[in-house]
Short mmCIF file of C-alpha atoms in Angstrom, two decimals:
data_model
loop_
_atom_site.label_atom_id
_atom_site.label_comp_id
_atom_site.label_asym_id
_atom_site.label_seq_id
_atom_site.Cartn_x
_atom_site.Cartn_y
_atom_site.Cartn_z
CA MET A 1 -8.19 -6.96 8.36
CA HIS A 2 -11.32 -5.16 7.16
CA LEU A 3 -11.01 -2.94 4.06
CA PRO A 4 -13.10 0.20 4.62
CA VAL A 5 -14.54 0.79 1.13
CA SER A 6 -15.19 -2.68 -0.30
CA GLY A 7 -15.82 -4.34 3.05
CA LEU A 8 -13.51 -7.21 2.15
CA GLU A 9 -11.93 -9.17 4.98
CA ILE A 10 -8.35 -10.05 4.14
CA GLU A 11 -5.58 -12.02 5.76
CA PHE A 12 -1.83 -11.96 5.22
CA HIS A 13 0.92 -14.56 5.27
CA LEU A 14 4.67 -14.35 5.79
CA PRO A 15 6.86 -14.16 2.66
CA CYS A 16 9.07 -16.99 1.49
CA GLY A 17 11.88 -16.88 -1.04
CA SER A 18 9.61 -17.14 -4.06
CA ASP A 19 7.71 -14.07 -2.83
CA ASP A 20 10.98 -12.17 -2.41
CA LEU A 21 12.09 -13.09 -5.92
CA ALA A 22 8.71 -12.13 -7.42
CA LEU A 23 8.94 -8.69 -5.80
CA ILE A 24 12.53 -8.10 -6.92
CA GLU A 25 11.70 -9.17 -10.47
CA ALA A 26 8.34 -7.36 -10.68
CA GLY A 27 9.76 -4.17 -12.18
CA GLY A 28 7.64 -1.10 -12.86
CA ASN A 29 6.92 1.69 -10.40
CA GLU A 30 6.15 1.39 -6.70
CA ILE A 31 2.42 0.87 -7.33
CA GLU A 32 3.07 -2.07 -9.66
CA GLN A 33 5.57 -3.52 -7.19
CA ALA A 34 3.05 -3.08 -4.37
CA LEU A 35 0.46 -4.91 -6.49
CA ALA A 36 2.90 -7.79 -6.90
CA ALA A 37 3.42 -7.93 -3.13
CA LEU A 38 -0.27 -7.89 -2.24
CA THR A 39 -1.13 -10.45 -4.92
CA ARG A 40 1.23 -12.90 -3.25
CA LEU A 41 0.89 -12.00 0.44
CA ALA A 42 -2.80 -11.06 0.89
CA LEU A 43 -5.97 -13.07 0.27
CA ALA A 44 -9.69 -12.60 0.87
CA LYS A 45 -10.35 -14.24 4.22
CA ALA A 46 -11.91 -17.69 4.19
CA ALA A 47 -15.66 -17.72 4.75
CA ALA A 48 -17.22 -19.38 7.80
CA THR A 49 -18.33 -22.16 5.45
CA GLY A 50 -14.76 -23.39 5.31
CA ARG A 51 -13.95 -22.20 1.81
CA SER A 52 -10.30 -21.53 1.01
CA PRO A 53 -9.06 -17.92 1.00
CA GLU A 54 -9.48 -16.34 -2.42
CA GLU A 55 -7.25 -14.16 -4.59
CA ILE A 56 -8.21 -10.51 -4.94
CA ASP A 57 -8.16 -8.39 -8.09
CA TRP A 58 -6.28 -5.53 -6.47
CA ARG A 59 -6.34 -3.38 -9.61
CA SER A 60 -10.13 -3.21 -9.49
CA LEU A 61 -10.29 -2.07 -5.85
CA SER A 62 -10.31 1.54 -4.71
CA VAL A 63 -7.00 3.28 -4.04
CA THR A 64 -8.14 3.63 -0.41
CA ASP A 65 -8.52 -0.14 0.06
CA PHE A 66 -5.24 -0.76 -1.76
CA GLU A 67 -3.26 1.56 0.51
CA CYS A 68 -5.04 0.36 3.67
CA ALA A 69 -4.10 -3.20 2.73
CA LEU A 70 -0.47 -2.17 2.21
CA LEU A 71 -0.34 -0.64 5.69
CA GLY A 72 -2.06 -3.72 7.09
CA LEU A 73 0.60 -5.90 5.47
CA ARG A 74 3.36 -3.73 6.89
CA ARG A 75 1.78 -3.93 10.38
CA PHE A 76 1.52 -7.73 10.06
CA LEU A 77 5.18 -8.06 9.06
CA GLU A 78 6.93 -5.40 11.16
CA GLY A 79 4.53 -4.07 13.80
CA ASP A 80 2.26 -1.07 14.26
CA THR A 81 4.84 1.73 14.54
CA ILE A 82 6.48 3.28 11.50
CA THR A 83 9.52 5.53 11.93
CA CYS A 84 10.49 7.76 9.02
CA LEU A 85 13.85 9.50 8.69
CA LEU A 86 13.46 13.09 7.52
CA ARG A 87 16.57 14.41 5.79
CA ASN A 88 18.16 17.77 6.55
CA ARG A 89 16.26 19.57 3.78
CA SER A 90 12.86 18.56 5.06
CA HIS A 91 12.38 21.48 7.45
CA GLU A 92 13.62 24.91 8.54
CA CYS A 93 16.55 24.14 10.85
CA SER A 94 18.03 21.56 8.45
CA GLU A 95 18.54 18.93 11.15
CA SER A 96 17.81 15.31 10.31
CA MET A 97 15.10 13.84 12.52
CA GLU A 98 12.87 10.82 12.91
CA MET A 99 9.07 10.92 12.89
CA SER A 100 7.03 7.98 14.20
CA PHE A 101 3.34 7.21 13.88
CA SER A 102 0.90 4.37 14.53
CA ILE A 103 -0.58 2.51 11.57
CA SER A 104 -3.68 1.64 13.58
CA ALA A 105 -4.27 5.28 14.51
CA LEU A 106 -3.88 6.36 10.89
CA LEU A 107 -6.26 3.67 9.64
CA ASP A 108 -8.83 4.62 12.29
CA ASP A 109 -9.09 7.99 10.54
CA VAL A 110 -10.09 6.36 7.25
CA SER A 111 -13.87 6.44 7.62
CA PRO A 112 -15.89 6.51 4.36
CA ARG A 113 -19.12 8.52 4.42
CA ILE A 114 -21.75 9.63 1.92
CA LEU A 115 -22.22 13.37 1.53
CA ARG A 116 -25.58 15.04 1.13
CA GLY A 117 -26.58 15.13 -2.52
CA VAL A 118 -24.95 11.76 -3.26
CA ALA A 119 -26.94 8.55 -3.65
CA LYS A 120 -25.67 5.00 -3.78
CA GLY A 121 -26.62 3.01 -6.87
CA SER A 122 -28.40 -0.32 -6.70
CA GLY A 123 -26.67 -3.66 -7.17
CA LYS A 124 -23.36 -5.03 -5.94
CA ALA A 125 -21.22 -2.68 -8.03
CA GLN A 126 -20.08 0.35 -6.06
CA LYS A 127 -21.63 3.08 -8.20
CA PHE A 128 -23.06 6.39 -7.08
CA GLU A 129 -25.05 9.36 -8.31
CA LEU A 130 -24.33 13.00 -7.71
CA ILE A 131 -27.58 14.94 -7.68
CA ALA A 132 -27.05 18.02 -9.89
CA SER A 133 -29.33 20.69 -11.33
CA ALA A 134 -28.64 19.53 -14.89
CA GLY A 135 -29.40 15.92 -13.97
CA PRO A 136 -27.63 13.23 -11.95
CA VAL A 137 -23.95 12.50 -12.62
CA ARG A 138 -23.23 8.80 -12.26
CA PHE A 139 -19.79 7.84 -11.05
CA ARG A 140 -17.68 5.12 -9.49
CA LEU A 141 -14.70 5.40 -7.18
CA PRO A 142 -11.15 5.61 -8.55
CA THR A 143 -9.41 2.24 -8.71
CA VAL A 144 -5.75 1.26 -8.72
CA SER A 145 -6.04 0.74 -12.50
CA ASP A 146 -7.28 4.33 -12.83
CA GLN A 147 -4.39 5.58 -10.73
CA LEU A 148 -1.87 3.78 -12.93
CA ALA A 149 -3.53 5.06 -16.11
CA VAL A 150 -3.31 8.75 -15.13
CA GLN A 151 -0.08 8.65 -13.14
CA GLY A 152 2.43 11.28 -14.21
CA LYS A 153 0.05 13.01 -16.64
CA PRO A 154 -0.36 16.78 -16.14
CA GLU A 155 -4.12 16.54 -16.67
CA GLY A 156 -4.35 13.49 -14.41
CA GLY A 157 -7.13 14.86 -12.18
CA GLU A 158 -9.39 15.63 -15.12
CA LEU A 159 -8.66 12.28 -16.77
CA LEU A 160 -9.47 10.49 -13.53
CA LEU A 161 -12.89 12.13 -13.30
CA ASN A 162 -13.54 11.29 -16.95
CA ARG A 163 -12.70 7.64 -16.33
CA CYS A 164 -14.91 7.47 -13.24
CA THR A 165 -17.93 9.15 -14.85
CA GLY A 166 -17.63 8.12 -18.49
CA ARG A 167 -18.10 11.78 -19.42
CA VAL A 168 -15.61 13.83 -21.39
CA LYS A 169 -16.78 17.22 -20.16
CA LEU A 170 -17.78 18.22 -16.64
CA SER A 171 -18.52 21.71 -15.39
CA LYS A 172 -16.15 23.16 -12.78
CA LEU A 173 -18.91 22.92 -10.18
CA GLU A 174 -19.63 19.26 -11.05
CA ALA A 175 -15.92 18.42 -10.96
CA ALA A 176 -15.45 20.09 -7.57
CA ARG A 177 -18.50 18.36 -6.08
CA LEU A 178 -17.40 15.00 -7.49
CA GLU A 179 -13.93 15.36 -6.00
CA ARG A 180 -15.42 16.12 -2.56
CA ALA A 181 -17.85 13.21 -2.86
CA MET A 182 -15.10 10.77 -3.87
CA GLU A 183 -12.80 11.94 -1.06
CA ALA A 184 -15.60 11.35 1.45
CA LEU A 185 -16.50 7.92 0.04
CA ALA A 186 -12.87 6.81 -0.33
CA PRO A 187 -10.68 8.95 1.98
CA GLY A 188 -7.04 9.37 1.11
CA VAL A 189 -4.56 7.23 3.03
CA SER A 190 -1.34 8.73 1.68
CA ARG A 191 -1.30 12.13 3.34
CA GLU A 192 0.66 14.86 5.05
CA ILE A 193 1.91 13.93 8.50
CA GLU A 194 3.16 16.35 11.15
CA GLY A 195 5.63 16.31 13.99
CA ILE A 196 7.80 18.60 16.12
CA CYS A 197 11.53 18.99 15.49
CA PRO A 198 13.43 18.24 18.75
CA SER A 199 16.15 20.76 17.81
CA CYS A 200 14.18 23.88 16.86
CA GLU A 201 10.81 22.80 18.36
CA LYS A 202 8.98 23.91 15.23
CA ALA A 203 6.33 21.96 13.32
CA VAL A 204 7.61 19.64 10.62
CA LYS A 205 5.48 18.30 7.80
CA ALA A 206 6.17 15.40 5.47
CA ILE A 207 4.21 13.59 2.78
CA LEU A 208 3.50 9.94 3.54
CA GLN A 209 3.41 7.96 0.28
CA VAL A 210 2.14 4.56 1.34
CA PRO A 211 3.12 2.42 -1.69
CA ARG A 212 6.65 3.84 -1.74
CA LEU A 213 7.17 3.39 2.00
CA VAL A 214 5.90 -0.20 2.13
CA VAL A 215 7.64 -1.29 -1.07
CA GLU A 216 10.97 0.13 0.09
CA GLU A 217 10.76 -1.88 3.31
CA LEU A 218 9.74 -5.05 1.46
CA MET A 219 12.59 -4.61 -1.03
CA GLN A 220 15.10 -4.12 1.77
CA ALA A 221 13.95 -7.35 3.41
CA ALA A 222 14.09 -9.25 0.11
CA ALA A 223 17.37 -7.78 -1.14
CA GLY A 224 19.67 -10.34 0.50
CA ILE A 225 18.04 -13.41 -1.00
CA PHE A 226 20.70 -14.14 -3.65
CA ALA A 227 23.53 -13.97 -1.13
CA GLU A 228 21.49 -16.07 1.31
CA ILE A 229 20.75 -18.73 -1.32
CA ASP A 230 24.45 -18.90 -2.15
CA LEU A 231 25.42 -19.09 1.52
CA LEU A 232 22.94 -21.85 2.44
CA ALA A 233 23.71 -23.84 -0.69
CA SER A 234 27.47 -23.74 -0.05
CA GLU A 235 27.09 -24.62 3.65
CA TYR A 236 24.31 -27.22 3.62
CA HIS A 237 24.35 -28.28 -0.05
CA TRP A 238 20.60 -27.69 -0.31
CA ALA A 239 18.98 -27.26 -3.69
CA GLU A 240 17.92 -23.75 -4.68
CA ALA A 241 14.25 -24.76 -4.74
CA ALA A 242 14.44 -25.96 -1.14
CA ILE A 243 16.05 -22.71 0.01
CA VAL A 244 13.59 -20.54 -1.91
CA ALA A 245 10.71 -22.44 -0.29
CA LEU A 246 11.89 -21.46 3.21
CA PRO A 247 10.03 -18.67 5.02
CA GLN A 248 12.02 -15.45 4.73
CA ARG A 249 12.72 -15.19 8.46
CA ARG A 250 13.96 -18.77 8.71
CA ARG A 251 16.21 -18.32 5.67
CA LYS A 252 17.72 -15.18 7.17
CA ALA A 253 18.18 -16.90 10.55
CA TYR A 254 20.10 -19.79 8.94
CA ALA A 255 22.25 -17.33 6.99
CA GLU A 256 23.03 -15.34 10.13
CA LYS A 257 24.09 -18.48 12.00
CA ILE A 258 26.47 -19.40 9.17
CA ARG A 259 27.98 -15.89 9.16
CA GLU A 260 28.47 -16.01 12.94
CA ARG A 261 30.17 -19.38 12.67
CA ARG A 262 32.42 -18.17 9.87
CA GLY A 263 33.16 -14.93 11.70
CA ASN A 264 31.72 -12.72 8.94
#
């Protein structure tokens, strides 16, 4: 998979028991749990020279790349289509409904571009300049670390701009232009999605929060590991380490066979 902002090529691998345990024990909010998942399940793709895949510092990447990678991981594990259940309070007629969308189609819309009046800095670091009447405003794109630092704070937007520019005060015009420039350079992935209610045939809108959606699915898949370890250990007398080393899908398949045999 190609990350749109950094240009990194990444590859994923299937989770095993140790990955499931790491996710369950990660703690923190959904962003920190998502970081734990990507750290274990995604690597920078091996170069043509034959080098081994390399670990990625996900906290230092843009929020755009982070969320694109999460959707890429979900597509790798479960397929391209995501179906969300909207509860009865999500729209006018109060009927529960499902909304489906394609990950590939959503990612195709994430196309970074440079607006007029913005210049890219020299060097490998992704830094930019906003051309302003009072002089250029240098900035970088928001990272996952920035997002964690300002999360939940009422002045989060202002703090984010301060972190990305190194300036305490920005004029309203500068702040507005910077926000537009950053959105163009690193488009949002979490967004509002729309559908049509089959009951009332009216438009329905919902907010897609990528880290929450992907982490919830990963947690659901990992949740049965303790029961599965106990089941395989009691049936086959395997050591815990051997069971934890199994790929998740194989572990679940063994557990299902045992339950079928026992009539559970």
